[in-house]
């Protein structure tokens, strides 16, 4: 799958996607006794329960966006282009109906059949199970263009069609006969809806007229007129109140009393866009609405006056987000500012923790009195913002810049609303003709101060608690051009700013004096500071990236490779990676220690903002023309990922945005195989003959050999062991770290070891044996007590021989020559000398062999000490020298 091409990041899920311009469908589950809502979101659909509006299922992705949605008791039907698909279990396609010559725009489930209408005015009745065409009806587009379709209750095999010319036709689809033609009305039919009364149908027209029509006698019972444009949807209450709800293209809902034939209530601004669908739940005072503003709302009618109050909702951005940023240290909340002017918080844990901080307003009190939708005091969209959770329970914790506005606003995360202060310098005397606006903002890590950069080059400091201005950087202006980025380090020691004058200035935070300036040579676009490491990433308008070390005040890394303007940057929590997104639709990960590109992938829509979770588990992104926030999981936390540098001519593959299931394309398998091979790399026993290699044995196997007698004395039992009355039967085993069955009586492992030592003595050419064969391999399998016993058994008075002792010394010499199992060689030699030192001094042959071992030992330790000294010298230089 395509997701396997990603090395570090793979798609996880999408946040903040709930609805689009298509009407929702309500389903009732008899077994669960619960209502469910199905809404379309791009190329898949979501299923929510009405009780809590919790998401129950997300369907598999389709190749195109869904153009219509319908459902019956068992299946969900979706129209995509010229095809119709049927989904089972809200997830997988089980049937596909192909045969239309144009795009399908209407669907009606009808018992064992499904009726579909396309833009070419062809109506096809399909058999659901066999997927075969049962009937096709073609209408003349000039006289009768089908715009609505419904099945009147109790009318067996009858379907009522509405046209954009205003007429209605009643058909028997079993016998393929036109039963009756209704003359209709002058404007087109947009909605047909069954009323609670048999034979009576609600008809919505494009003129805004609503007719309650009796189709049995072809007479209109009552007519209503709404002034908000065409009727988009109709629904009738079935809980004892004769009320009809009608949706409009401007987001208002009209409630009409069918007994008194009058308008009861207006629910204004129920949605910011057209009402896509509204449904009264059967037998309950609940109205479900959805719209293209990416919202689902449930209204309850339990108050006097007939109006509904909002019971629960799921709301996302109604326009694409422009900036996303994690809030807090646990990585559970993502703040998002959208082009719709709202600031919202999305939870990565559960949707019930989502909250909207509302829309910015110049005067919050006045805006509450009248509708914010037509409010002249409404602030434009947020361009950038900064947040800090340190003092969020005491005062405001978010500061935002608005498009074209000099004033910056504060927001309170705890209260979930706009804050107390509007920060604006007095130097311009509120002269709007100067067209100066705020371009960059940052909050100190303590949450007490705000630093704001302006398009005039000024940088001001404010106190967050009082909102008072505390000073500015520079005599007059900090930069001779717009400020492109401003950041404060983690300890409130330094402030760094970048401007359109191609300079980066580093200031003392408290005294506000200029410390250092760096000429970038090119105009910066944006900056991002990683406070823990003191690394400042600067994106330039020639599509390159510079990384500045705040401590040394030097540019330490330069990256090039993007082919479009860099929109946003994010550091990993440990500061090792810099992740960048650009207008070339790529998201790239740069490894700062190695200075290499280690990950790169393409998306269909360019990412405009990025944020990395403080815990490092997710990368969140927002994209051009997309309403959602997309999460990418960090694969390095779950398993071994080989971060090999990517070549300069690397061509990334396009990855689907998450929120849907992995794609079906199999491209890029070569890369995935290469990554797998690199991950399965096995290290050899010895990397190089010049390197000293240690054994992989635990310290307890060799470290305590010299102190074994002390350990035995300490562990000596105080009482003799008690013999059990009836010992159970066990297979005889050898005591040791690796369980083994006892060999036959005549075999003796000690004899084998001594024989090997003797053969080593008699055949000097075989002394350089592999470490896992011969005596070294046998000693590796023994515990400390076994090794002690074996080495004691080499002495002549214990059944050994001088030649065997000489063979042991040769074995240690060969271990030192091979530079393998270095720690074992030292431990075995130390124990050997402790046990047999007196005997070695009495035998000239042993003395000669011991002196050879001593020389080799001294040479090895000298070379190792040299290497240690070189490494320590280099390390101390890099730590102390000013680069």
PDB file of N, CA and C in Angstrom, residues 111-147:
ATOM      1  N   UNK A 111     -37.588  -0.794  -1.096  1.00  0.00           N
ATOM      2  CA  UNK A 111     -37.733  -2.230  -0.848  1.00  0.00           C
ATOM      3  C   UNK A 111     -36.501  -2.988  -1.284  1.00  0.00           C
ATOM      4  N   UNK A 112     -36.704  -3.953  -2.198  1.00  0.00           N
ATOM      5  CA  UNK A 112     -35.587  -4.743  -2.720  1.00  0.00           C
ATOM      6  C   UNK A 112     -34.915  -4.071  -3.911  1.00  0.00           C
ATOM      7  N   UNK A 113     -35.299  -2.825  -4.180  1.00  0.00           N
ATOM      8  CA  UNK A 113     -34.764  -2.112  -5.328  1.00  0.00           C
ATOM      9  C   UNK A 113     -34.180  -0.777  -4.890  1.00  0.00           C
ATOM     10  N   UNK A 114     -33.361  -0.226  -5.769  1.00  0.00           N
ATOM     11  CA  UNK A 114     -32.811   1.113  -5.565  1.00  0.00           C
ATOM     12  C   UNK A 114     -33.031   1.894  -6.863  1.00  0.00           C
ATOM     13  N   UNK A 115     -33.590   3.099  -6.740  1.00  0.00           N
ATOM     14  CA  UNK A 115     -33.899   3.933  -7.907  1.00  0.00           C
ATOM     15  C   UNK A 115     -32.858   5.045  -7.981  1.00  0.00           C
ATOM     16  N   UNK A 116     -32.259   5.224  -9.150  1.00  0.00           N
ATOM     17  CA  UNK A 116     -31.233   6.256  -9.334  1.00  0.00           C
ATOM     18  C   UNK A 116     -31.589   7.135 -10.527  1.00  0.00           C
ATOM     19  N   UNK A 117     -31.304   8.426 -10.407  1.00  0.00           N
ATOM     20  CA  UNK A 117     -31.591   9.405 -11.458  1.00  0.00           C
ATOM     21  C   UNK A 117     -30.290  10.115 -11.803  1.00  0.00           C
ATOM     22  N   UNK A 118     -29.987  10.230 -13.120  1.00  0.00           N
ATOM     23  CA  UNK A 118     -28.751  10.899 -13.517  1.00  0.00           C
ATOM     24  C   UNK A 118     -29.041  12.241 -14.179  1.00  0.00           C
ATOM     25  N   UNK A 119     -27.957  12.988 -14.475  1.00  0.00           N
ATOM     26  CA  UNK A 119     -28.094  14.323 -15.056  1.00  0.00           C
ATOM     27  C   UNK A 119     -28.642  14.274 -16.478  1.00  0.00           C
ATOM     28  N   UNK A 120     -28.569  13.119 -17.105  1.00  0.00           N
ATOM     29  CA  UNK A 120     -29.131  12.960 -18.440  1.00  0.00           C
ATOM     30  C   UNK A 120     -30.617  12.666 -18.413  1.00  0.00           C
ATOM     31  N   UNK A 121     -31.231  12.735 -17.231  1.00  0.00           N
ATOM     32  CA  UNK A 121     -32.672  12.545 -17.025  1.00  0.00           C
ATOM     33  C   UNK A 121     -33.111  11.093 -17.191  1.00  0.00           C
ATOM     34  N   UNK A 122     -32.183  10.166 -17.051  1.00  0.00           N
ATOM     35  CA  UNK A 122     -32.529   8.745 -17.110  1.00  0.00           C
ATOM     36  C   UNK A 122     -32.765   8.231 -15.698  1.00  0.00           C
ATOM     37  N   UNK A 123     -33.868   7.477 -15.509  1.00  0.00           N
ATOM     38  CA  UNK A 123     -34.199   6.869 -14.224  1.00  0.00           C
ATOM     39  C   UNK A 123     -34.059   5.358 -14.377  1.00  0.00           C
ATOM     40  N   UNK A 124     -33.211   4.748 -13.507  1.00  0.00           N
ATOM     41  CA  UNK A 124     -32.998   3.302 -13.569  1.00  0.00           C
ATOM     42  C   UNK A 124     -33.403   2.692 -12.233  1.00  0.00           C
ATOM     43  N   UNK A 125     -34.188   1.605 -12.296  1.00  0.00           N
ATOM     44  CA  UNK A 125     -34.558   0.841 -11.101  1.00  0.00           C
ATOM     45  C   UNK A 125     -33.680  -0.408 -11.088  1.00  0.00           C
ATOM     46  N   UNK A 126     -32.899  -0.578 -10.024  1.00  0.00           N
ATOM     47  CA  UNK A 126     -31.964  -1.699  -9.912  1.00  0.00           C
ATOM     48  C   UNK A 126     -32.475  -2.715  -8.898  1.00  0.00           C
ATOM     49  N   UNK A 127     -32.178  -3.986  -9.166  1.00  0.00           N
ATOM     50  CA  UNK A 127     -32.393  -5.014  -8.153  1.00  0.00           C
ATOM     51  C   UNK A 127     -31.169  -5.000  -7.224  1.00  0.00           C
ATOM     52  N   UNK A 128     -31.397  -4.842  -5.925  1.00  0.00           N
ATOM     53  CA  UNK A 128     -30.286  -4.633  -4.994  1.00  0.00           C
ATOM     54  C   UNK A 128     -29.338  -5.824  -4.970  1.00  0.00           C
ATOM     55  N   UNK A 129     -29.855  -7.023  -4.834  1.00  0.00           N
ATOM     56  CA  UNK A 129     -29.005  -8.202  -4.650  1.00  0.00           C
ATOM     57  C   UNK A 129     -28.301  -8.608  -5.936  1.00  0.00           C
ATOM     58  N   UNK A 130     -29.043  -8.692  -7.036  1.00  0.00           N
ATOM     59  CA  UNK A 130     -28.446  -9.198  -8.283  1.00  0.00           C
ATOM     60  C   UNK A 130     -27.655  -8.123  -9.031  1.00  0.00           C
ATOM     61  N   UNK A 131     -27.832  -6.858  -8.651  1.00  0.00           N
ATOM     62  CA  UNK A 131     -27.166  -5.708  -9.293  1.00  0.00           C
ATOM     63  C   UNK A 131     -27.584  -5.541 -10.754  1.00  0.00           C
ATOM     64  N   UNK A 132     -28.730  -6.144 -11.130  1.00  0.00           N
ATOM     65  CA  UNK A 132     -29.201  -6.054 -12.511  1.00  0.00           C
ATOM     66  C   UNK A 132     -30.213  -4.923 -12.656  1.00  0.00           C
ATOM     67  N   UNK A 133     -30.308  -4.424 -13.867  1.00  0.00           N
ATOM     68  CA  UNK A 133     -31.250  -3.346 -14.167  1.00  0.00           C
ATOM     69  C   UNK A 133     -32.646  -3.933 -14.304  1.00  0.00           C
ATOM     70  N   UNK A 134     -33.591  -3.452 -13.487  1.00  0.00           N
ATOM     71  CA  UNK A 134     -34.966  -3.969 -13.532  1.00  0.00           C
ATOM     72  C   UNK A 134     -35.807  -3.168 -14.517  1.00  0.00           C
ATOM     73  N   UNK A 135     -35.593  -1.837 -14.553  1.00  0.00           N
ATOM     74  CA  UNK A 135     -36.421  -0.974 -15.388  1.00  0.00           C
ATOM     75  C   UNK A 135     -35.671   0.322 -15.661  1.00  0.00           C
ATOM     76  N   UNK A 136     -35.883   0.886 -16.852  1.00  0.00           N
ATOM     77  CA  UNK A 136     -35.318   2.193 -17.156  1.00  0.00           C
ATOM     78  C   UNK A 136     -36.400   3.090 -17.727  1.00  0.00           C
ATOM     79  N   UNK A 137     -36.518   4.307 -17.168  1.00  0.00           N
ATOM     80  CA  UNK A 137     -37.500   5.286 -17.650  1.00  0.00           C
ATOM     81  C   UNK A 137     -36.721   6.512 -18.115  1.00  0.00           C
ATOM     82  N   UNK A 138     -37.017   6.996 -19.287  1.00  0.00           N
ATOM     83  CA  UNK A 138     -36.347   8.191 -19.801  1.00  0.00           C
ATOM     84  C   UNK A 138     -37.375   9.300 -19.985  1.00  0.00           C
ATOM     85  N   UNK A 139     -37.084  10.451 -19.396  1.00  0.00           N
ATOM     86  CA  UNK A 139     -37.976  11.609 -19.506  1.00  0.00           C
ATOM     87  C   UNK A 139     -37.391  12.610 -20.488  1.00  0.00           C
ATOM     88  N   UNK A 140     -38.274  13.394 -21.093  1.00  0.00           N
ATOM     89  CA  UNK A 140     -37.839  14.479 -21.968  1.00  0.00           C
ATOM     90  C   UNK A 140     -37.330  15.618 -21.080  1.00  0.00           C
ATOM     91  N   UNK A 141     -36.093  16.000 -21.270  1.00  0.00           N
ATOM     92  CA  UNK A 141     -35.468  16.981 -20.393  1.00  0.00           C
ATOM     93  C   UNK A 141     -36.116  18.363 -20.517  1.00  0.00           C
ATOM     94  N   UNK A 142     -36.662  18.654 -21.678  1.00  0.00           N
ATOM     95  CA  UNK A 142     -37.257  19.977 -21.907  1.00  0.00           C
ATOM     96  C   UNK A 142     -38.573  20.119 -21.145  1.00  0.00           C
ATOM     97  N   UNK A 143     -39.395  19.068 -21.159  1.00  0.00           N
ATOM     98  CA  UNK A 143     -40.718  19.162 -20.526  1.00  0.00           C
ATOM     99  C   UNK A 143     -40.741  18.650 -19.091  1.00  0.00           C
ATOM    100  N   UNK A 144     -39.853  17.704 -18.759  1.00  0.00           N
ATOM    101  CA  UNK A 144     -39.882  17.133 -17.400  1.00  0.00           C
ATOM    102  C   UNK A 144     -38.470  16.692 -17.010  1.00  0.00           C
ATOM    103  N   UNK A 145     -37.728  17.605 -16.354  1.00  0.00           N
ATOM    104  CA  UNK A 145     -36.385  17.282 -15.856  1.00  0.00           C
ATOM    105  C   UNK A 145     -36.507  16.901 -14.379  1.00  0.00           C
ATOM    106  N   UNK A 146     -36.196  15.645 -14.057  1.00  0.00           N
ATOM    107  CA  UNK A 146     -36.414  15.128 -12.706  1.00  0.00           C
ATOM    108  C   UNK A 146     -35.490  15.841 -11.715  1.00  0.00           C
ATOM    109  N   UNK A 147     -36.104  16.447 -10.681  1.00  0.00           N
ATOM    110  CA  UNK A 147     -35.327  17.165  -9.669  1.00  0.00           C
ATOM    111  C   UNK A 147     -35.581  16.645  -8.260  1.00  0.00           C
TER     112      UNK A 147
END
